[in-house]
């Protein structure tokens, strides 16, 4: 398959997923399984797990960049696939938790409250923006367009790393207030 054909083939999926995932998360965030008569105990064990998965994602991203800088394309590719897998696992657990539990309110006060909300808001906005960036970056690698892949990866990497790290920070800041 020609390189341009690969990109064109996936462009529709990139657009679709970049719209559907944030919308689905927003809707599912409001929908509780109990609203449908499904009696499921809150999956309160998930937040520390998905926060850990975010931390693992950050480590994988840094390791992947180091691998490619050292010329190890195979290791880079494996680590990036693992990072994508971790992000998908995070998303599934995050949605599952929020479909079974009410949102936790941040209970901190003073400057920390503003720091928390700044981190949370930037985390949410960038977690939406990172979806198409990761997908485009990945497809360019699949299409063997490594010059274009490298250009967008320089944008994708710091944003994805920020989202992964701030996911852990948000969890650590709000965890004392979980019921």
Backbone as a ProteinNet text record, in pm:
[ID]
protein_1_A
[PRIMARY]
XXXXXXXXXXXXXXXXXXXXXXXXXXXXXXXXXXXXXXXXXXXXXXXXXXXXXXXXXXXXXXXXXXXXXXXXXXXXXXXXXXXXXXXXXXXXXXXXXXXXXXXXXXXXXXXXXXXXXXXXXXXXXXXXXXXXXXXXXXXXXXXXXXXXXXXXXXXXXXXXXXXXXXXXXXXXXXXXXXX
[TERTIARY]
85.2	0	89.4	62	140.7	123.8	230.4	232.1	115.1	84.5	-26.9	-159.2	-171.9	-295	-315.3	-208.1	-216.8	-269.1	-211.3	-255.3	-400.3	-437.4	-575.6	-672.3	-631.5	-715.9	-747.3	-648.6	-665.8	-717	-710.5	-754.5	-898.7	-987.4	-1127.8	-1138.6	-1061.1	-1062.4	-1006.8	-902.9	-844	-946.1	-1013.6	-1115.9	-1228.7	-1277.4	-1388.7	-1353.3	-1240.4	-1200.1	-1171.4	-1116.5	-1085	-1210.2	-1320	-1448	-1525.6	-1534.3	-1618	-1564.9	-1435.2	-1381.4	-1411.8	-1378.1	-1411.2	-1561.9	-1641.4	-1786.9	-1838.9	-1791.5	-1835	-1794.2	-1672.9	-1627.3	-1714.6	-1744.4	-1828.7	-1966.9	-2025.4	-2158.7	-2153.4	-2057.2	-2048.2	-2010.6	-1946.8	-1913.3	-2041.8	-2145.2	-2274.1	-2367.4	-2347.8	-2435.4	-2383.1	-2471.3	-2436.2	-2511	-2447.6	-2512	-2640.1	-2640.9	-2759.8	-2880.5	-2856	-2965.2	-3042	-2977.7	-3039.8	-3083.3	-3087.4	-3129	-3020.9	-2899.8	-2788.3	-2722	-2735	-2682.8	-2539	-2446.5	-2303.9	-2241	-2163.5	-2092.5	-1991.7	-1970.6	-1870.1	-1735	-1671.5	-1541.5	-1431.8	-1442.8	-1356.9	-1210.3	-1181.5	-1042.8	-967.8	-1039.8	-978.1	-890.7	-926.6	-842.5	-693	-652.7	-507.4	-445.5	-525.5	-474.4	-457.3	-561.1	-544.3	-446.7	-427	-322	-184.1	-169.5	-44.2	-19.9	-124.9	-113.8	-68.1	-118	-70.9	78.4	121.3	263.5	347.7	298.7	369	376.2	267.6	266.6	377.9	392.4	497.2	635.8	658.6	788.3	811.3	707.6	719.7	751.7	688.8	713.8	859.3	909.3	1048.8	1143.1	1114.9	1198.2	1194.9	1079.2	1065.7	1148.1	1146.7	1227.1	1375.8	1415.2	1556.1	1594.4	1504	1531.7	1555	1469.4	1485.5	1608.5	1638.4	1759.3	1885.8	1875.5	1987.6	1982.9	1891.2	1884.9	1815	1743.1	1675.8	1527.8	1501.2	1365.6	1268.3	1314.2	1225.8	1180.9	1274.8	1239.4	1146.3	1175.6	1090.6	947.9	935.7	803.7	728.4	795.9	733.7	689.3	775.8	743	626.6	621.7	510.9	379.2	383.6	262.3	216.3	311.2	276.5	215.7	270.5	217.3	74.2	50.7	-84.8	-177.1	-130.8	-209.8	-244	-147	-171.5	-274.4	-266.8	-363.7	-504.7	-515.6	-647.3	-697.4	-608.8	-647.6	-692.1	-617.6	-657	-798.6	-822.8	-952.3	-1066.6	-1047.5	-1150.8	-1177	-1071	-1087.9	-1149.3	-1107.9	-1158.8	-1309.2	-1352.5	-1495.5	-1571.6	-1517.6	-1583.2	-1601.9	-1498.6	-1508.7	-1619.5	-1617.8	-1713.6	-1855.6	-1871.3	-2006.7	-2063.5	-1978	-2023.8	-2012.1	-1947.7	-1924.2	-1949.8	-1991.7	-2007.9	-1870.3	-1862.3	-1734.9	-1696.7	-1568.4	-1516	-1485.1	-1528.9	-1501.9	-1367.3	-1291	-1164.6	-1193	-1130.5	-1159.6	-1053.1	-948.2	-841.2	-883.7	-805.6	-838	-713.8	-736.3	-625.2	-559.6	-429.8	-352.5	-357.4	-354.5	-356.8	-481.5	-592.7	-716.5	-699.7	-636.9	-614.5	-513.2	-411.2	-311.8	-379.5	-461.3	-532.2	-618.6	-699.7	-789.7	-713.9	-602.4	-520.3	-468	-412.6	-360.3	-472	-585	-697.7	-748.6	-769.6	-824.7	-727.3	-598.5	-501.2	-489.3	-498	-494	-611.3	-730.3	-849.3	-839.8	-806.6	-798.1	-692.9	-576.8	-470.1	-496.6	-574.2	-608.1	-700.9	-776.7	-860.3	-772.3	-683.5	-595.1	-498	-461.1	-359.3	-412.1	-541.9	-597.5	-558.8	-594	-553.6	-401.9	-332.2	-186.7	-121.9	-162.2	-107.2	-142.1	-267.6	-309.9	-237.6	-224	-151.7	-5.1	55.1	195.1	214.5	124.9	134.2	114.3	15.4	-11.9	105.3	167.3	283.4	398.3	412.3	513.4	472.8	345.7	296.4	320.6	304.5	322.1	469.9	557	701.7	738.8	659.5	690	759.3	880.7	949.8	989.3	1009.1	1038.5	916.2	798.1	674.3	639.9	668	645.1	728.6	853.8	945.2	899.4	853.8	808.3	691.1	590.6	472.3	501.2	590.5	625.2	687.1	757	817	710.1	589.6	475.6	398.4	377.7	297.8	361.2	490.6	558.3	540.9	575	563.2	418.8	325.8	184.7	138	169.6	129.4	195.4	322	392	326.4	291.5	223.5	91.1	13.1	-116.1	-95.6	2.5	28.4	72.5	165.9	218	111.6	38.6	-63.9	-180.2	-202.3	-302.7	-267.6	-140.8	-93.6	-105.1	-65.8	-71.8	-215.1	-307.4	-449.5	-497.3	-461.9	-502.5	-445.3	-316.9	-254.1	-317.7	-355.3	-415.7	-558.8	-632.7	-773	-793.3	-695.3	-713.7	-753.2	-710.2	-755.2	-906.7	-971.4	-1112.4	-1204.1	-1147	-1230.6	-1308.5	-1433.3	-1519.2	-1483
-118.2	0	124.1	217.3	339.9	423.5	494.2	573.4	670.4	742.8	838.5	767.7	647.8	570.2	532.2	497.8	462.3	582	698	817.1	850.4	846	876.3	776.3	650.2	544	573.2	621	643	781.7	878.4	1014.5	1019.6	944.2	942.3	889.1	786	728.4	826.2	898	996.6	1104.1	1156.8	1260.1	1203.2	1085.8	1023.7	999.7	936.5	907.1	1034.4	1134.8	1261	1335.4	1307.7	1368.9	1277.3	1149.4	1053.9	1027.9	1011.1	977.6	1087.3	1214.2	1316.5	1330.7	1320.6	1329.8	1212.2	1092.5	973.5	983.7	1029.1	1043.6	1145.9	1257.7	1361.1	1306.2	1233.2	1175.4	1066.8	976.8	865.8	913.6	1029.1	1088.5	1122.1	1160.9	1198.2	1079	975	857.5	760.4	719.4	619.6	490.8	378.9	250.3	233.9	292.6	281.7	350.3	447.3	513.8	415.7	304	202.6	80.2	96	-14	-118.6	-88.4	-181.8	-148.6	-240.2	-216.6	-267.4	-174.3	-206.9	-122.2	-186	-110.9	-17.6	100.1	190.4	120.7	138.9	76.1	165.2	182.8	277.9	235.3	112.4	66.4	114.4	168.6	203.2	328.2	437.4	558.2	538.5	467.6	452	366	274.4	191.1	274.5	352.7	429.2	545	593.5	693.7	629.7	507	433.6	408.4	374.1	353.2	482.4	597	725.6	742.7	707.6	716.4	624.5	504.6	409.4	465	526.8	588	691.4	775.6	878.2	814.6	709.9	641	578.8	517.2	457.1	561.8	678.6	784.8	832.1	852.9	896.2	787	662.5	550.2	537.9	562.3	554.3	662.4	782.6	890.7	857.5	806	767.2	655.9	562.1	451.7	503.4	594.5	644.2	733.6	808.7	892.4	806.2	683.3	590	500.6	531.4	457.7	324	296.1	167.2	182.2	172.9	194.4	86.7	-37.9	-148	-127.5	-93	-69.1	52.4	156.4	276.1	238.2	162.3	121.2	40.6	-53.7	-134.8	-48.1	40.8	127.5	220.3	269.9	357.8	280.5	158.2	75.9	47.6	25.3	3.7	129.9	247	374	395.1	365	376	278	156.2	55.9	101.9	161.5	214	326.3	411.6	521.1	468.6	364.8	302.9	237.6	166.6	102.9	208.7	319.6	429.6	475.5	499.7	551.8	458.6	329.9	231.6	233.3	232.5	233.5	363.8	474.4	605.6	613.9	571.3	572.4	476.1	355.9	257.3	312.6	377.9	436.4	541.4	633.5	743.3	700.3	581.7	530.5	460.6	436.8	367.6	451.6	566.9	648.5	795.8	868.7	1012.8	1078.3	1192.2	1265.1	1310.4	1310.4	1356.1	1504.9	1578.8	1722.6	1745.5	1838.3	1874.5	1953.4	1915	1977.8	2073.6	2090.9	2180.2	2326.4	2409.1	2552.2	2634.1	2763.7	2856.3	2838.4	2864	2859.5	2720	2616.4	2480	2452.4	2511.9	2494.3	2548.9	2664.9	2725.5	2644.7	2595.3	2510.4	2384.4	2321.5	2199.6	2225.1	2329.5	2355.5	2395.6	2465.7	2497	2367.9	2281	2153.5	2070.4	2061.7	1982.1	2034	2163.9	2220.4	2203.5	2231	2211.5	2064	1977.1	1832.8	1790.1	1835.7	1798.1	1850.6	1977.4	2035.8	1963.1	1941	1875.6	1727	1663.2	1521.7	1505.4	1609.7	1608.3	1633.9	1729.7	1764.5	1652.3	1571.7	1469.8	1354.7	1334.2	1221.3	1229.1	1337.5	1340.3	1346.3	1412.4	1420.2	1282.4	1200.3	1064.8	983.6	992.7	913.9	955.9	1084.2	1132.7	1089.9	1106.2	1068.9	920	838.8	693.5	655.6	715.2	683.6	724.7	836.2	876.9	776.9	718.2	613.9	488.8	452.2	336.4	354.4	477.8	509	527.2	507	524.4	666	762.1	903.3	959.2	912.8	940.7	1086.8	1159	1301.5	1375.4	1344.7	1406.9	1354.5	1227.1	1166.7	1240.1	1261.2	1326.1	1468.8	1540.9	1679.5	1686.3	1602.8	1608.6	1544.5	1447.5	1382.7	1483.6	1583	1686.8	1771.8	1773.8	1843.3	1746.2	1625.5	1524.6	1482.8	1456.3	1404.1	1491.3	1620.8	1697.9	1712.6	1719.3	1731.3	1601.5	1488.6	1358.3	1334.2	1370.7	1355.3	1442.2	1564.8	1654.2	1592.6	1539.6	1478.7	1359.2	1275.9	1158	1198.6	1291.7	1334.3	1409.4	1499.2	1573.5	1483.4	1374.6	1277.9	1220.6	1191.2	1141.1	1250.4	1371.1	1483.1	1510.3	1512.2	1534.2	1426.1	1301.4	1191.9	1214.4	1244.3	1262.4	1378.4	1483.3	1599.4	1573.6	1491.1	1468.7	1341.9	1254.3	1125.8	1137.8	1239.2	1248.3	1271.9	1311.9	1347.7	1240	1127.2	1016.1	962.7	924.9	873.5	730.6
0	0	0	-89.2	-98.8	28.3	64.8	187.6	197.2	88.1	90.1	112.1	56.7	72.8	219.1	286.8	429.2	508.8	484.6	557	526.5	399.7	360.1	421.6	424.3	481.4	628.1	701.9	845.4	881.9	790.7	822.7	872.2	809.1	852	994.6	1025.4	1160.1	1262.5	1223.6	1314.2	1348.5	1247.3	1269.9	1355.2	1317.9	1390.5	1537.2	1562.4	1700.6	1780	1713.7	1781.3	1825.2	1760.1	1797.9	1891.4	1855.5	1929.8	2070.9	2087.8	2220.6	2322.9	2296.8	2397.4	2421.9	2315.6	2333.8	2416.5	2385.1	2459	2605.7	2631.6	2770.1	2842.7	2777.3	2839.6	2871.5	2778.1	2799.2	2906.2	2893.6	2989.1	3129	3137.5	3266	3342	3267.7	3327.1	3345.8	3266.6	3271.6	3377.2	3462.3	3564.8	3533.1	3556	3529.7	3611.7	3731.5	3816.5	3752.2	3661.2	3589.7	3501.2	3468	3382.6	3462.9	3594.1	3680	3701.2	3661.6	3680.1	3812.6	3906	4040.4	4048.7	4030.7	4035.7	4144.6	4228.6	4333.1	4265.4	4323.2	4265.2	4253.8	4141.9	4118.1	4178.3	4309.5	4380.6	4387.5	4348.6	4347.6	4222	4122.5	3994.7	3993.5	4063	4050.1	4076.9	4182.7	4198.5	4087.7	4031.8	3922.9	3797.2	3761.1	3637.5	3653.7	3774.9	3797.3	3777	3824.4	3804.5	3655.7	3584.3	3439.4	3371.4	3417.1	3363.8	3390.2	3509.9	3543.3	3456.3	3433.1	3346.3	3204.2	3159.5	3026.5	3015.6	3116.3	3114.8	3104.2	3180.9	3177.3	3039.7	2982.8	2850.1	2744.1	2753.5	2656.6	2661.9	2781.7	2796.3	2745.7	2781.7	2735.8	2583.3	2523.7	2378	2308.3	2363.9	2305.7	2318.2	2433.4	2450.8	2352.8	2330.6	2238.3	2096.8	2050	1912.2	1901.3	2006.6	2004.5	1999.6	2052.9	2049.7	1926.1	1834.1	1708.1	1714.2	1822.3	1835.6	1798.2	1667.7	1616	1663.9	1669.6	1712.9	1857.6	1945.1	2085.9	2095.5	2019.3	2017.2	1978	1871.8	1823.4	1929.5	1992.5	2097.5	2215.3	2259.7	2373.3	2341.1	2218.4	2179	2172.8	2122.3	2121	2264.1	2354.3	2494.5	2555.6	2521.2	2572.9	2522.1	2396.1	2341.2	2412.5	2433.7	2506.2	2647.1	2714.1	2849.2	2845.2	2744.6	2733.8	2709.8	2629.3	2605.4	2734.6	2805	2932.1	3032.5	3039.8	3127.3	3093.9	2967.5	2923.6	2962.9	2942	2977.2	3127.6	3207.4	3353.6	3402.3	3344.5	3382.5	3359.1	3241.1	3208	3298.5	3320.2	3406.7	3547.4	3600.2	3733.6	3738.5	3641.1	3643.2	3608.6	3549.7	3525.1	3648.9	3748.3	3868.9	3995.1	3984.6	4104.6	4073.5	4174.7	4160.5	4159.1	4094.1	4089.9	4229.8	4254.3	4382.6	4372.2	4469.6	4474.2	4541.9	4486.9	4548.9	4676	4786.3	4914.3	4964.2	4885.7	4928	4921.7	4987.7	4992.8	4960.4	4947.4	4926.5	4790.6	4787.5	4663.7	4600.9	4684.6	4631.1	4547.8	4586.2	4511	4369.1	4356	4224.7	4143.6	4211.3	4144.3	4092.1	4176.6	4137.2	4013.6	4016.8	3904.4	3777.9	3792.1	3675.2	3612.3	3695.6	3645	3584.5	3652.8	3603.4	3468.7	3457.8	3333.9	3217.5	3241.2	3132.6	3096.5	3196.6	3173	3084.1	3115.1	3037.5	2894.7	2878.4	2744.1	2659.9	2718.4	2643.1	2621.3	2711.5	2689.2	2569.1	2538.8	2418.1	2295.4	2306.2	2194.2	2159.1	2257.1	2232	2146.7	2146.1	2069.6	1922.1	1850.4	1709.3	1691	1783.1	1770	1776.4	1871.8	1882.8	1758.6	1716.4	1600.5	1472.8	1450.7	1331.7	1337.7	1453.4	1470.6	1442.6	1494.9	1475.6	1328.7	1264.4	1123.8	1034.4	1064.3	984.2	998	1116.1	1132.5	1054.2	1061.2	984.3	834.6	788.3	646	609	705.6	686.5	642.7	684.1	657.4	781.6	801.4	926.7	942.4	831.6	843.8	899.2	845.9	894.7	1034.9	1059.9	1191.9	1297.4	1266.9	1361.4	1391.8	1288.4	1307.7	1404.6	1383.9	1470.8	1606.4	1609.6	1737.1	1834	1780.6	1865.6	1934.3	1876.9	1937.9	2027.7	1975.7	2046.1	2178.7	2176	2295	2419.8	2415.8	2540.8	2589	2495.7	2536.1	2599.6	2536.8	2590.2	2725.8	2736.8	2864.8	2971.9	2936.8	3031.3	3077	2983.2	3017.1	3110.5	3081.2	3165.2	3305.3	3314.7	3445.7	3525.4	3460.3	3534	3574.7	3502.4	3546	3682.7	3701.5	3830.9	3937.1	3903.2	3998.5	4041.2	3944.6	3976.9	4073.2	4045.2	4135.9	4276	4284.3	4415.7	4492.2	4420.6	4487.5	4533.1	4458.9	4493	4576.9	4580	4650.1	4797	4871.8	5010.8	5023.7	4914.4	4920.6	4865	4821.6	4777.8	4897.2	4871.4	4979	5007.9
[MASK]
+++++++++++++++++++++++++++++++++++++++++++++++++++++++++++++++++++++++++++++++++++++++++++++++++++++++++++++++++++++++++++++++++++++++++++++++++++++++++++++++++++++++++++++++++++

